[in-house]
Amino acid sequence: MGLIEAIILSVLAASTPLLLAATGELVTERSGVLNLGVEGMMIVGAACGFGGAWLSGSIIVGALCGMVAGILMSLIFALMALGLAVNQVATGLALTILGIGLSGLIGAGFVGERITPAPHLHIPGLSDIPLAGRILFGEDGFVYLSIALVVGVWWFLYRTRAGLILRACGDNHVSAHALGYPVLRIRLYAVMFGGACAGLAGAYLPLAYTPFFIPGMTAGRGWIALALTVFASWRPARLVVGAYLFGAVTILQLHAQGAGIGIPSQFMSSLPYLATIIVLVLLSRARTGGSTAPAALGTVFVPDR
Amino acid sequence: MQLVLEKRAERSATIALISPLIAIGLTIATLCIVFAVLGKNPIAALAVYFIDPLTDGYSLQEIAVKATPLVMIAIGLSLCYLANAWNIGAEGQFLIGAVAGSWLAVKTQGTDAGHWVLPAMLVLGAAAGALYALIPAICKVRFGASEILTSLMLVYVADLLLDYLVRGPWRDPQGFNFPTTAEFDPVATVPTLIEGGRLHLGSIIALFVVAAGAVLLGRTIKGFEIRVVGAAPRAARFGGFNANQLVLLTFAISGALAGLAGIIEVAGPVGHLQPGISPGYGFTAIIVAFLGRLNPIGILIAGLFLALTFIGGEQAQIAMKIPLDVTKVFQGILLFYVLACDSLILYRFRLISSSPKVQSGAH
């Protein structure tokens, strides 16, 4: 396997959890809800996903466990932010703090255990084509799933009536409410979808990326996913570009460290975080003609009866 | 059955006062369930968590030591949150303050530098924390970049910088390759208040910070501006208050306080710079700020309470083999309940039983 091929494969693997989590958050934010708890939902998804796979011996069961865990976490958020009209920023932070603690409790029994990571697709003939074969036809299932998910979300948001209503809730919940749409229920579904995606993204890490669980293994990926939705201007297609760019930064700094160039590893490791800041600044600056964010993003909605 | 929120005509003052207590009560009830699930006797565990640390002098000092950074950081954060500026990177500002102050301690090590070293370290720590906090503030004010995300990203950067310094240039040559600086000289160390005890001068500084915060918020125009900008941005604009300037100001103050807390922690209880100097003070301080209702006196009490959970958690781990993560779960649940109870100040919760058909028609 050539170096280029290896790099592209690892970029795809590093990008997939970002893409999964960011796609879920994009739908949540499009409905007008800012859930800052992505990191917390991811890390609980990672712990439950690994636990499920380790106990059952099945990657699919593990992935489902991660998704269910993510949904349960998102329901706590929904109860608070939608049901009790609590500030969404503070609730999201609380969810992350809770998630980090919970994942430590859940994962304590699994630390040090290993599983067989998710198998990679192999189509005889196609997967053996030099260079492109492994990249196109030799990934693990999550990579294909993440791309299918983005396409599905794009289709849903822009090509279905339900997607239009969801976007309407995110842009003007008062009008959507006046038209008779159940704003809070739609937002609940969007938050749950975001939770499922974040849980799955978290589960990807111990199921496919590294075959073991360590506490804190999400290492800020949930926050980077949040930044990606801004980067993408809340559009699915740009999300793909952003996720792969960030995956590439992550992998390139790893390879640079491996190549033994004279820069301390800590500086290289800080690149994805610095890149996030720079991207946020550049993008926010470029947008002089008003924000592209959903207009009602992060605002509390209490229906009057 | 359906839960419906009804806006109160005015904020309920009674609930504003008792809501933190309701939240703590609910959290302890939930904690009992967690203990039971872990197979521990809830009553015994609660006693180890919340009563035992209050019964001996050493633990009491340790609570004050842990509360010191929490209170200092939370006072700064409360200013930000009152002004509706979301600094969630206090952990990073804490670490940068520790790093900047330690620089002087490392450089003057073994020299005959006088008693100016410690004050200079504290100033350096506060200044570095303020500058570090100004990065996300400037990114927000100048470019409109979300301060939530940028301030948080800088936590990871600060963590990595500290890690690099103690593994690289500042590593103690006699330290058996452990990632740590040498112990600071006595002139670079925060003095303890009791001979042989743990309580140190930083706790007094924290009390000053509480008093200063109370004066700033309650007695000055700037404090008034901070509260108006957060509570009623439109009114603040009509009043001619400069919201951007207040974002910069509150970020700088909270960064300075977090940085000061960082260098005090390193030059005080820890005594040298090493990774893991903070068990998440910067994040726990967010909970302290909200539990204290963004009020300086409230924050002092909330800081002591959360410090108690740190100490209780350690003792529960030793005495009953209860995992340390229970403390984090406890803190997370506590923040949820605090926020939920705060909603009671503005809204009445009503459970309405009605046929869903009528309800969906009304929506």
mmCIF file of N, CA, C and O in Angstrom, chain B residues 155-184:
data_model
loop_
_atom_site.group_PDB
_atom_site.id
_atom_site.type_symbol
_atom_site.label_atom_id
_atom_site.label_comp_id
_atom_site.label_asym_id
_atom_site.label_seq_id
_atom_site.Cartn_x
_atom_site.Cartn_y
_atom_site.Cartn_z
ATOM 1 N N VAL B 155 -8.586 25.927 25.004
ATOM 2 C CA VAL B 155 -8.289 25.070 26.151
ATOM 3 C C VAL B 155 -7.325 23.956 25.735
ATOM 4 O O VAL B 155 -6.323 23.694 26.407
ATOM 5 N N TYR B 156 -7.625 23.335 24.601
ATOM 6 C CA TYR B 156 -6.772 22.237 24.137
ATOM 7 C C TYR B 156 -5.377 22.760 23.797
ATOM 8 O O TYR B 156 -4.374 22.103 24.060
ATOM 9 N N VAL B 157 -5.329 23.952 23.195
ATOM 10 C CA VAL B 157 -4.030 24.526 22.820
ATOM 11 C C VAL B 157 -3.197 24.800 24.082
ATOM 12 O O VAL B 157 -2.007 24.465 24.137
ATOM 13 N N ALA B 158 -3.844 25.378 25.109
ATOM 14 C CA ALA B 158 -3.112 25.686 26.342
ATOM 15 C C ALA B 158 -2.602 24.401 26.995
ATOM 16 O O ALA B 158 -1.471 24.336 27.487
ATOM 17 N N ASP B 159 -3.447 23.381 26.984
ATOM 18 C CA ASP B 159 -3.084 22.102 27.567
ATOM 19 C C ASP B 159 -1.830 21.532 26.882
ATOM 20 O O ASP B 159 -0.902 21.048 27.532
ATOM 21 N N LEU B 160 -1.813 21.621 25.553
ATOM 22 C CA LEU B 160 -0.682 21.080 24.800
ATOM 23 C C LEU B 160 0.580 21.905 25.030
ATOM 24 O O LEU B 160 1.682 21.364 25.115
ATOM 25 N N LEU B 161 0.413 23.236 25.153
ATOM 26 C CA LEU B 161 1.570 24.105 25.394
ATOM 27 C C LEU B 161 2.216 23.759 26.737
ATOM 28 O O LEU B 161 3.441 23.599 26.838
ATOM 29 N N LEU B 162 1.370 23.611 27.757
ATOM 30 C CA LEU B 162 1.885 23.265 29.080
ATOM 31 C C LEU B 162 2.624 21.924 29.014
ATOM 32 O O LEU B 162 3.724 21.767 29.552
ATOM 33 N N ASP B 163 2.001 20.978 28.319
ATOM 34 C CA ASP B 163 2.581 19.648 28.194
ATOM 35 C C ASP B 163 3.966 19.719 27.546
ATOM 36 O O ASP B 163 4.933 19.100 28.009
ATOM 37 N N TYR B 164 4.060 20.540 26.472
ATOM 38 C CA TYR B 164 5.338 20.690 25.777
ATOM 39 C C TYR B 164 6.400 21.267 26.715
ATOM 40 O O TYR B 164 7.529 20.764 26.793
ATOM 41 N N LEU B 165 6.023 22.309 27.462
ATOM 42 C CA LEU B 165 7.012 23.003 28.288
ATOM 43 C C LEU B 165 7.568 22.089 29.385
ATOM 44 O O LEU B 165 8.778 22.078 29.637
ATOM 45 N N VAL B 166 6.701 21.328 30.041
ATOM 46 C CA VAL B 166 7.204 20.521 31.158
ATOM 47 C C VAL B 166 7.875 19.234 30.686
ATOM 48 O O VAL B 166 8.593 18.590 31.449
ATOM 49 N N ARG B 167 7.643 18.851 29.416
ATOM 50 C CA ARG B 167 8.364 17.691 28.898
ATOM 51 C C ARG B 167 9.647 18.129 28.197
ATOM 52 O O ARG B 167 10.560 17.327 28.007
ATOM 53 N N GLY B 168 9.665 19.421 27.770
ATOM 54 C CA GLY B 168 10.802 19.913 27.017
ATOM 55 C C GLY B 168 11.652 20.881 27.825
ATOM 56 O O GLY B 168 12.309 20.497 28.787
ATOM 57 N N PRO B 169 11.594 22.164 27.456
ATOM 58 C CA PRO B 169 12.559 23.131 27.982
ATOM 59 C C PRO B 169 12.552 23.298 29.503
ATOM 60 O O PRO B 169 13.598 23.604 30.073
ATOM 61 N N TRP B 170 11.407 23.139 30.155
ATOM 62 C CA TRP B 170 11.356 23.449 31.585
ATOM 63 C C TRP B 170 11.456 22.204 32.460
ATOM 64 O O TRP B 170 11.254 22.282 33.669
ATOM 65 N N ARG B 171 11.739 21.079 31.885
ATOM 66 C CA ARG B 171 11.719 19.859 32.689
ATOM 67 C C ARG B 171 12.838 19.869 33.724
ATOM 68 O O ARG B 171 13.950 20.311 33.464
ATOM 69 N N ASP B 172 12.508 19.392 34.905
ATOM 70 C CA ASP B 172 13.475 19.334 35.992
ATOM 71 C C ASP B 172 14.576 18.334 35.637
ATOM 72 O O ASP B 172 14.303 17.153 35.450
ATOM 73 N N PRO B 173 15.849 18.793 35.529
ATOM 74 C CA PRO B 173 16.928 17.865 35.154
ATOM 75 C C PRO B 173 17.087 16.744 36.181
ATOM 76 O O PRO B 173 17.496 15.631 35.837
ATOM 77 N N GLN B 174 16.745 17.032 37.446
ATOM 78 C CA GLN B 174 16.860 15.998 38.474
ATOM 79 C C GLN B 174 15.527 15.269 38.702
ATOM 80 O O GLN B 174 15.322 14.655 39.739
ATOM 81 N N GLY B 175 14.612 15.374 37.739
ATOM 82 C CA GLY B 175 13.251 14.892 37.973
ATOM 83 C C GLY B 175 12.989 13.484 37.491
ATOM 84 O O GLY B 175 11.844 13.097 37.345
ATOM 85 N N PHE B 176 14.050 12.700 37.238
ATOM 86 C CA PHE B 176 13.895 11.312 36.774
ATOM 87 C C PHE B 176 12.997 11.227 35.547
ATOM 88 O O PHE B 176 12.202 10.306 35.413
ATOM 89 N N ASN B 177 13.087 12.251 34.658
ATOM 90 C CA ASN B 177 12.323 12.248 33.419
ATOM 91 C C ASN B 177 10.819 12.396 33.592
ATOM 92 O O ASN B 177 10.063 12.181 32.668
ATOM 93 N N PHE B 178 10.367 12.690 34.825
ATOM 94 C CA PHE B 178 8.936 12.978 34.978
ATOM 95 C C PHE B 178 8.637 14.329 34.336
ATOM 96 O O PHE B 178 9.484 15.235 34.377
ATOM 97 N N PRO B 179 7.456 14.471 33.717
ATOM 98 C CA PRO B 179 7.137 15.756 33.092
ATOM 99 C C PRO B 179 6.743 16.797 34.135
ATOM 100 O O PRO B 179 5.573 17.057 34.369
ATOM 101 N N THR B 180 7.724 17.392 34.748
ATOM 102 C CA THR B 180 7.444 18.418 35.754
ATOM 103 C C THR B 180 8.638 19.352 35.867
ATOM 104 O O THR B 180 9.760 18.960 35.563
ATOM 105 N N THR B 181 8.372 20.596 36.287
ATOM 106 C CA THR B 181 9.479 21.492 36.599
ATOM 107 C C THR B 181 9.991 21.139 37.992
ATOM 108 O O THR B 181 9.354 20.366 38.725
ATOM 109 N N ALA B 182 11.122 21.721 38.358
ATOM 110 C CA ALA B 182 11.615 21.537 39.723
ATOM 111 C C ALA B 182 10.670 22.251 40.683
ATOM 112 O O ALA B 182 9.898 23.117 40.278
ATOM 113 N N GLU B 183 10.708 21.860 41.966
ATOM 114 C CA GLU B 183 9.910 22.576 42.984
ATOM 115 C C GLU B 183 10.316 24.048 42.975
ATOM 116 O O GLU B 183 11.499 24.372 42.877
ATOM 117 N N PHE B 184 9.306 24.938 43.083
ATOM 118 C CA PHE B 184 9.607 26.360 43.081
ATOM 119 C C PHE B 184 10.375 26.741 44.347
ATOM 120 O O PHE B 184 10.197 26.129 45.401
#
